Short mmCIF file of C-alpha atoms and ligand atoms in Angstrom, two decimals:
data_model
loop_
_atom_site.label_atom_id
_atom_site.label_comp_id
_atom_site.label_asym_id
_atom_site.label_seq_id
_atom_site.Cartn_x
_atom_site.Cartn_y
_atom_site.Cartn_z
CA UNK R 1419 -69.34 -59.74 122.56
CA UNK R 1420 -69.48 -63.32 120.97
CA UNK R 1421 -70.07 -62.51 117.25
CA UNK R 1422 -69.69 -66.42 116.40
CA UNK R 1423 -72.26 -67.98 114.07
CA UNK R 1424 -72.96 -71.53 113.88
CA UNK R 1425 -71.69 -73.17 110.49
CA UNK R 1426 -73.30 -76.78 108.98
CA UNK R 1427 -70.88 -76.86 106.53
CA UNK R 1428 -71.26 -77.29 102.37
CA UNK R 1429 -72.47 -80.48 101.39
CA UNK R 1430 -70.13 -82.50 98.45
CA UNK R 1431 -67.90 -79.54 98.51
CA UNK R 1432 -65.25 -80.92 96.08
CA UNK R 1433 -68.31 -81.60 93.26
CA UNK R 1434 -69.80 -77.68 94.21
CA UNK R 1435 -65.80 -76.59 93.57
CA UNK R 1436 -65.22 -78.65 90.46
CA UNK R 1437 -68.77 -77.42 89.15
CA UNK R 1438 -68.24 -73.81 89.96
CA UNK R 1439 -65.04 -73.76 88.05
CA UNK R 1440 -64.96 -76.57 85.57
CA UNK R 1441 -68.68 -75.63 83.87
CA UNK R 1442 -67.45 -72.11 82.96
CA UNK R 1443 -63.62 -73.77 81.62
CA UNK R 1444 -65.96 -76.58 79.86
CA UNK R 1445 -67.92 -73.79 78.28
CA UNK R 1446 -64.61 -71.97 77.30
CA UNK R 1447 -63.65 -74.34 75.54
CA UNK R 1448 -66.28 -75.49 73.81
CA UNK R 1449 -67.09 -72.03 72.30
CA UNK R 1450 -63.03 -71.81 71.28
CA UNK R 1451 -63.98 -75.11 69.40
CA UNK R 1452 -67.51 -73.80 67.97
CA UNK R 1453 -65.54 -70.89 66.69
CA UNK R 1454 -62.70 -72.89 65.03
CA UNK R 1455 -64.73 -75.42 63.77
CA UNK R 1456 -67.80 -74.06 62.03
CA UNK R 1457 -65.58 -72.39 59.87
CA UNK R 1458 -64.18 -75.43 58.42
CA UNK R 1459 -67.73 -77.16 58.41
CA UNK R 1460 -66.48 -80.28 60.54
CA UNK R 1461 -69.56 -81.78 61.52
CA UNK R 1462 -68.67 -84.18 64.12
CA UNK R 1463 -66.49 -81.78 66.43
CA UNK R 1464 -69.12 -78.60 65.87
CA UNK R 1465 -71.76 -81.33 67.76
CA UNK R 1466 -68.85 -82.37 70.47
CA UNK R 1467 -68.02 -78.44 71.22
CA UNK R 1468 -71.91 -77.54 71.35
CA UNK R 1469 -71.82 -80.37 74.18
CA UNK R 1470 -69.38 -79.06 75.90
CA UNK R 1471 -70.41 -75.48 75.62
CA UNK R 1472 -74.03 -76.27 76.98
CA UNK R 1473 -72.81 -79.05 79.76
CA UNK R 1474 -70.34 -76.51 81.03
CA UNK R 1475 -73.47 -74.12 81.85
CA UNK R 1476 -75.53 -76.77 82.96
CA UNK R 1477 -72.59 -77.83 85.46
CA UNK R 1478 -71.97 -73.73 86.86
CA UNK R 1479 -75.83 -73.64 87.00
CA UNK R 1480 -75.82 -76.62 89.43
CA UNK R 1481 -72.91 -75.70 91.28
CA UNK R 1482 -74.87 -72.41 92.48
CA UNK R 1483 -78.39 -74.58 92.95
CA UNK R 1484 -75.88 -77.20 95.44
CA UNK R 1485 -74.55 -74.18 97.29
CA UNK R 1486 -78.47 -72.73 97.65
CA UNK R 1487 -79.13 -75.64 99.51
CA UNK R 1488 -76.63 -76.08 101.47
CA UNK R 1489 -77.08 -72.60 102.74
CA UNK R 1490 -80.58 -71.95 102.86
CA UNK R 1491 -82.70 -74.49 101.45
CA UNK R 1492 -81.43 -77.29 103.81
CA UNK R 1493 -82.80 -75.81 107.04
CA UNK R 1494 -86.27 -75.65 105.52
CA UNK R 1495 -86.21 -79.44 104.53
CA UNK R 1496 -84.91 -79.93 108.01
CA UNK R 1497 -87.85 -78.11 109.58
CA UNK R 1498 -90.42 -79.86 107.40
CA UNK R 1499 -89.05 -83.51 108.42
CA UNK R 1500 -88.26 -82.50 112.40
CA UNK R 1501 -92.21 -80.82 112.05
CA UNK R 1502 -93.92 -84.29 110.97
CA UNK R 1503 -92.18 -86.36 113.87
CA UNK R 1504 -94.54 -84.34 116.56
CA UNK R 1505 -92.06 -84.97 119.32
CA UNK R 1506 -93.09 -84.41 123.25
CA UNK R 1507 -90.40 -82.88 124.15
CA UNK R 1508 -88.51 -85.58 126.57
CA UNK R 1509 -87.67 -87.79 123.51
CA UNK R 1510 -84.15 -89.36 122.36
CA UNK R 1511 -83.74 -88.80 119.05
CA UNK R 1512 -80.84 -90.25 117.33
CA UNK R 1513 -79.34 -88.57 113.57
CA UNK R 1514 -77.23 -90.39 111.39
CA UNK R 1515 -74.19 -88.96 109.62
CA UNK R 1516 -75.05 -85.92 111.37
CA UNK R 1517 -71.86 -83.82 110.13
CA UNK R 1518 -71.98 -80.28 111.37
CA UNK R 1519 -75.40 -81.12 113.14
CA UNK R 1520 -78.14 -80.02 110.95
CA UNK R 1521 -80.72 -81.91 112.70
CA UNK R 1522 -78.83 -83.16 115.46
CA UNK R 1523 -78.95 -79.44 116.40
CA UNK R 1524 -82.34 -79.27 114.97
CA UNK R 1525 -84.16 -82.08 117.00
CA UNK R 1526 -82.11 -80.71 120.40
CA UNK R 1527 -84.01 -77.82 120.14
CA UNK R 1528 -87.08 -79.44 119.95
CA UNK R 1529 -86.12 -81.62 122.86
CA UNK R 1530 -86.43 -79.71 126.35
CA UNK R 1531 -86.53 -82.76 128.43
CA UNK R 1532 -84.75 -85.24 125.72
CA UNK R 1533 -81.72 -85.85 124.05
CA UNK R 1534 -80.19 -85.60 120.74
CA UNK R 1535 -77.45 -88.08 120.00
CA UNK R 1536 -75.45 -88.19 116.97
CA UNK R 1537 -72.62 -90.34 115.30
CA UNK R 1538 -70.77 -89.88 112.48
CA UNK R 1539 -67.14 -91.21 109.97
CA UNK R 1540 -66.66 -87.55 109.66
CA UNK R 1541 -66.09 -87.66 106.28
CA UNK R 1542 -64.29 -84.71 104.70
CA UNK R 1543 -65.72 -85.55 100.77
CA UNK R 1544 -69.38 -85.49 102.40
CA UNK R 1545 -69.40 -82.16 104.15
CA UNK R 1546 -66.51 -79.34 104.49
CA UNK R 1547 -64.47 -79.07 107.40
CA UNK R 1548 -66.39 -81.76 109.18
CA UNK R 1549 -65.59 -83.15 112.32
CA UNK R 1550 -66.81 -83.93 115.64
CA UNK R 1551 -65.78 -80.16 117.27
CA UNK R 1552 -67.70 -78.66 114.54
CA UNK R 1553 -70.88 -80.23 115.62
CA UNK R 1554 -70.04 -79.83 119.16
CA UNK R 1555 -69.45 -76.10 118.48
CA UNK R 1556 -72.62 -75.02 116.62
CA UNK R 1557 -74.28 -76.89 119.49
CA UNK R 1558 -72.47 -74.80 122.24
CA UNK R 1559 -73.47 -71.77 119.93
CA UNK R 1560 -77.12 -72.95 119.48
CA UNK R 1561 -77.48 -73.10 123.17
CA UNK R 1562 -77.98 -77.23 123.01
CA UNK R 1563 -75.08 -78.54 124.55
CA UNK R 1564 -76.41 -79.73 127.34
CA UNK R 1565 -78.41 -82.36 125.46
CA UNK R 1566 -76.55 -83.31 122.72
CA UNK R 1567 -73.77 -86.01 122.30
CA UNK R 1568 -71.92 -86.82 119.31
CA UNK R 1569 -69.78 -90.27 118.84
CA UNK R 1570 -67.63 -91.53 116.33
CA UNK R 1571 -68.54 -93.78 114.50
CA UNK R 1572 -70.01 -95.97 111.30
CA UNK R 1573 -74.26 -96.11 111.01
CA UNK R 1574 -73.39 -99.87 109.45
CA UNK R 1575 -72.41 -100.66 113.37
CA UNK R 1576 -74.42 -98.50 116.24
CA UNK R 1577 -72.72 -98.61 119.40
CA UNK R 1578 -76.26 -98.18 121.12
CA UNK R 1579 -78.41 -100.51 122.94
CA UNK R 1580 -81.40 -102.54 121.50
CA UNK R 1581 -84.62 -100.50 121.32
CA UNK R 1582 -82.85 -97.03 123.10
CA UNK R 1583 -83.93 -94.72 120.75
CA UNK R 1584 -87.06 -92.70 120.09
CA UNK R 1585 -86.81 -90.99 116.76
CA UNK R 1586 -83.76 -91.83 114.12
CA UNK R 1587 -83.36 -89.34 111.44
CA UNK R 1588 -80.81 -88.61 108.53
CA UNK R 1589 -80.10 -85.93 105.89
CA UNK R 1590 -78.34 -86.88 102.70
CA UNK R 1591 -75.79 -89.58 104.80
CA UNK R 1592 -77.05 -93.08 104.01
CA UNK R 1593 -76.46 -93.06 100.13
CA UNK R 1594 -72.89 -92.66 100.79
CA UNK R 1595 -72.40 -96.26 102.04
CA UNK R 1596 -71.55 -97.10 98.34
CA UNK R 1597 -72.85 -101.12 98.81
CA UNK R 1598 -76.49 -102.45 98.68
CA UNK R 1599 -75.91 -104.36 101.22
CA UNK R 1600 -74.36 -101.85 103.54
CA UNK R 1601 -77.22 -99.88 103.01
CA UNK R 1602 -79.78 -102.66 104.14
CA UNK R 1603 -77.13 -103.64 107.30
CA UNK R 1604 -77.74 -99.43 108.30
CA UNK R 1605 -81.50 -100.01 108.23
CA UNK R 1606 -81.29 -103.30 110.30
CA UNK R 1607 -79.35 -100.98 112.84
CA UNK R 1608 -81.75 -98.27 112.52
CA UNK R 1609 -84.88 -101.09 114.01
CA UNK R 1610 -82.68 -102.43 116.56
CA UNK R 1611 -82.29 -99.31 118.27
CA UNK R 1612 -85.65 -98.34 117.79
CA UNK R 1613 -87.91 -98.71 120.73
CA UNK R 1614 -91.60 -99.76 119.65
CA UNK R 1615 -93.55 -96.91 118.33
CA UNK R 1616 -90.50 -95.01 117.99
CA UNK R 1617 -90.24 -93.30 114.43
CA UNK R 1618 -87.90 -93.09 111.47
CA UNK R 1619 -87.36 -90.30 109.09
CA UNK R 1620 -84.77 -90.78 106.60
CA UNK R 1621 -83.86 -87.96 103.75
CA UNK R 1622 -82.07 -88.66 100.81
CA UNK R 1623 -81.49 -88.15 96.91
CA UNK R 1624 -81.52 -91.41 95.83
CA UNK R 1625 -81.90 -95.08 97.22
CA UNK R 1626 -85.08 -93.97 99.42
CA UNK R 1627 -87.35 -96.40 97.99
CA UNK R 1628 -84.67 -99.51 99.40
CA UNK R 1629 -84.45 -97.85 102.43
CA UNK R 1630 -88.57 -98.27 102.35
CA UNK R 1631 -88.16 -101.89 100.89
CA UNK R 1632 -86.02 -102.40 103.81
CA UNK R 1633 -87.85 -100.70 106.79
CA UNK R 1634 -90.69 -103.09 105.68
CA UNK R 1635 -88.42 -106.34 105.11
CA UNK R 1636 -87.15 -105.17 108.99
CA UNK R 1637 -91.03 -105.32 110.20
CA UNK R 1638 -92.04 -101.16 110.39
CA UNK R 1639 -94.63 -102.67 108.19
CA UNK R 1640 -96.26 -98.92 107.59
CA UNK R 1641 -93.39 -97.47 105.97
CA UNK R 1642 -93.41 -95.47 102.85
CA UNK R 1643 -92.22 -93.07 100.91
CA UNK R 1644 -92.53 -88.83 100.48
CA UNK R 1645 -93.23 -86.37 97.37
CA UNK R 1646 -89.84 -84.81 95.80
CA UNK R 1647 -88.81 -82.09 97.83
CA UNK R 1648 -87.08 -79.37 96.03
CA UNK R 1649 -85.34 -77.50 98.90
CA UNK R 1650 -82.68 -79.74 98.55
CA UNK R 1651 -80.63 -80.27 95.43
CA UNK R 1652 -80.84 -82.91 94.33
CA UNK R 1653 -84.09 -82.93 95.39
CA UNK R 1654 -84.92 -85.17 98.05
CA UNK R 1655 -87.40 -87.74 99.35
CA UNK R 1656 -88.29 -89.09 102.67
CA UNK R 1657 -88.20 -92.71 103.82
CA UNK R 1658 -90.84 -92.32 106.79
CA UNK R 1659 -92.47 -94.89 109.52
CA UNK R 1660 -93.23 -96.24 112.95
CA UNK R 1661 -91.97 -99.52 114.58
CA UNK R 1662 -95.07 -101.50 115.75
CA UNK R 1663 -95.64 -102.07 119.42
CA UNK R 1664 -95.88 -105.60 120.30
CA UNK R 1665 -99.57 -106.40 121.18
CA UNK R 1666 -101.12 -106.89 124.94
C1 SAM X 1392 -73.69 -84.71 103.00
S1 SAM X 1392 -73.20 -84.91 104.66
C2 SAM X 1392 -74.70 -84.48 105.52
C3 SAM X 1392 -74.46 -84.12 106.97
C4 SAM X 1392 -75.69 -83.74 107.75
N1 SAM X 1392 -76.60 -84.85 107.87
C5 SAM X 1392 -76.38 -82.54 107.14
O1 SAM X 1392 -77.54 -82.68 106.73
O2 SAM X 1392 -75.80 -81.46 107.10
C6 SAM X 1392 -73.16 -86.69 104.88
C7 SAM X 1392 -72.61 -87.11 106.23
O3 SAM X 1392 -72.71 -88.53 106.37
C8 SAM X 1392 -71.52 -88.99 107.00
N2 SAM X 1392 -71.37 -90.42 106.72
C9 SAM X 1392 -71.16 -91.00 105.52
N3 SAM X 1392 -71.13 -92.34 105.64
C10 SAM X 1392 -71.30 -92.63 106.96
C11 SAM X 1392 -71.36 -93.84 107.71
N4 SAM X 1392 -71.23 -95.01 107.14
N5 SAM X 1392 -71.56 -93.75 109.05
C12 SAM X 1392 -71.70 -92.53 109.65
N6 SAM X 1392 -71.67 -91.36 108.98
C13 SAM X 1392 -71.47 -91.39 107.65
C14 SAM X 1392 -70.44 -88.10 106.43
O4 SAM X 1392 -69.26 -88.11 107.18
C15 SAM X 1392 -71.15 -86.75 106.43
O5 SAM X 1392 -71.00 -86.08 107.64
#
């Protein structure tokens, strides 16, 4: 008997690790320093150690809210996005940065007749043990494999064709092209692979109202922007529209 379970991975895993063990050191420490130096009344360093005592909780307090989401509150935020595209069935749906697959996987699912494409830098700082095999795996275990296909590569440069794609999505991947303008250069991608009508749906912590700034500089002139979503942490918004189809 197979007992394998998929795995998609813990997002940011060296910030979880440093949280998980630096808050309670930070914390440590500052209550060493509260002790040694309200005895001697020295103002100044009783206010740094009281900072240092409540920071390191905050930190081990966020460190468990970053792992809830990776492993549980992560799917739910997937099904809600996957849920408002209303696909058919046959479509090709395209995820950026898809690391271990979390809505790669998802969409194939969803996709009977379609396919579910994927690329991605495979970056280890973004997502543990991440690499093309992983994805590949978890959609072997998921039952997908069939109709998913994962490249290598950067979301700044697609290697697909003009207006190819039905449906691109992304989950927490296009903040972590570090420049503005890489950022916009993703979203011009994004509408040149689009075919008209074809939909976007684009998740993120921060940067989603550029990526909406963008989609409408790029001509999907009804794009816009969700409500906070707490299943994620940080909690998360969604960049969201439809590329127009020429008229006649
Ligand atoms: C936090 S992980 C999220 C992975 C996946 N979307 C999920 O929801 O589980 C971010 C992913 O974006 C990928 N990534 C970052 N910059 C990229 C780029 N410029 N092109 C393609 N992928 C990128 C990383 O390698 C990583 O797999």
């Amino acid at each position: 008997m197979n007992n394998e379970k998929p795995d998609y991975g813990l997002d940011a895993p060296g910030l979880v690790r440093g949280f998980l063990l630096g808050g309670p050191a930070l914390s440590i420490a500052g209550w060493f320093l509260i002790a040694w130096s309200q005895p001697r009344h020295i103002g100044p360093l009783i206010g740094v150690a009281n900072a240092m005592f409540f920071t390191g909780i905050v930190f081990f307090i966020e460190s468990f809210l970053l792992m809830a989401s990776s492993f549980y509150g992560k799917y739910r935020a997937r099904d809600h996005l996957l849920d408002d595209l209303h696909l058919r069935g046959d479509e090709t749906v395209l995820d950026l940065g898809c690391g271990h697959g979390l809505l790669l996987i998802g969409a194939a699912k969803r996709l009977p007749r379609g396919h579910s494409l994927g690329i991605d830098l495979w970056s280890q700082v973004d997502q543990s043990d991440n690499s093309r095999e992983a994805a590949l795996r978890n959609a072997r275990l998921e039952n997908v494999a069939g109709r998913v296909e994962v490249r290598d590569g950067d979301m700044q440069k697609l290697p697909f064709q003009d207006q190819s794609i039905d449906a691109v999505v992304a989950n927490l991947s296009i903040h972590n092209i570090s420049s503005r303008d890489g950022r916009r250069e993703a979203i011009a991608e994004i509408v040149r692979v689009l075919k008209p009508g074809g939909q976007v749906a684009l998740m993120d912590f921060k940067h989603v109202g550029q990526y909406v700034e963008d989609l409408k500089k790029r001509g999907i002139a009804d794009a816009r922007k969700s409500g906070l979503s707490f299943w994620i942490f940080p909690p998360v918004r969604i960049a969201t529209g439809r590329k127009t189809v020429p008229a006649g």
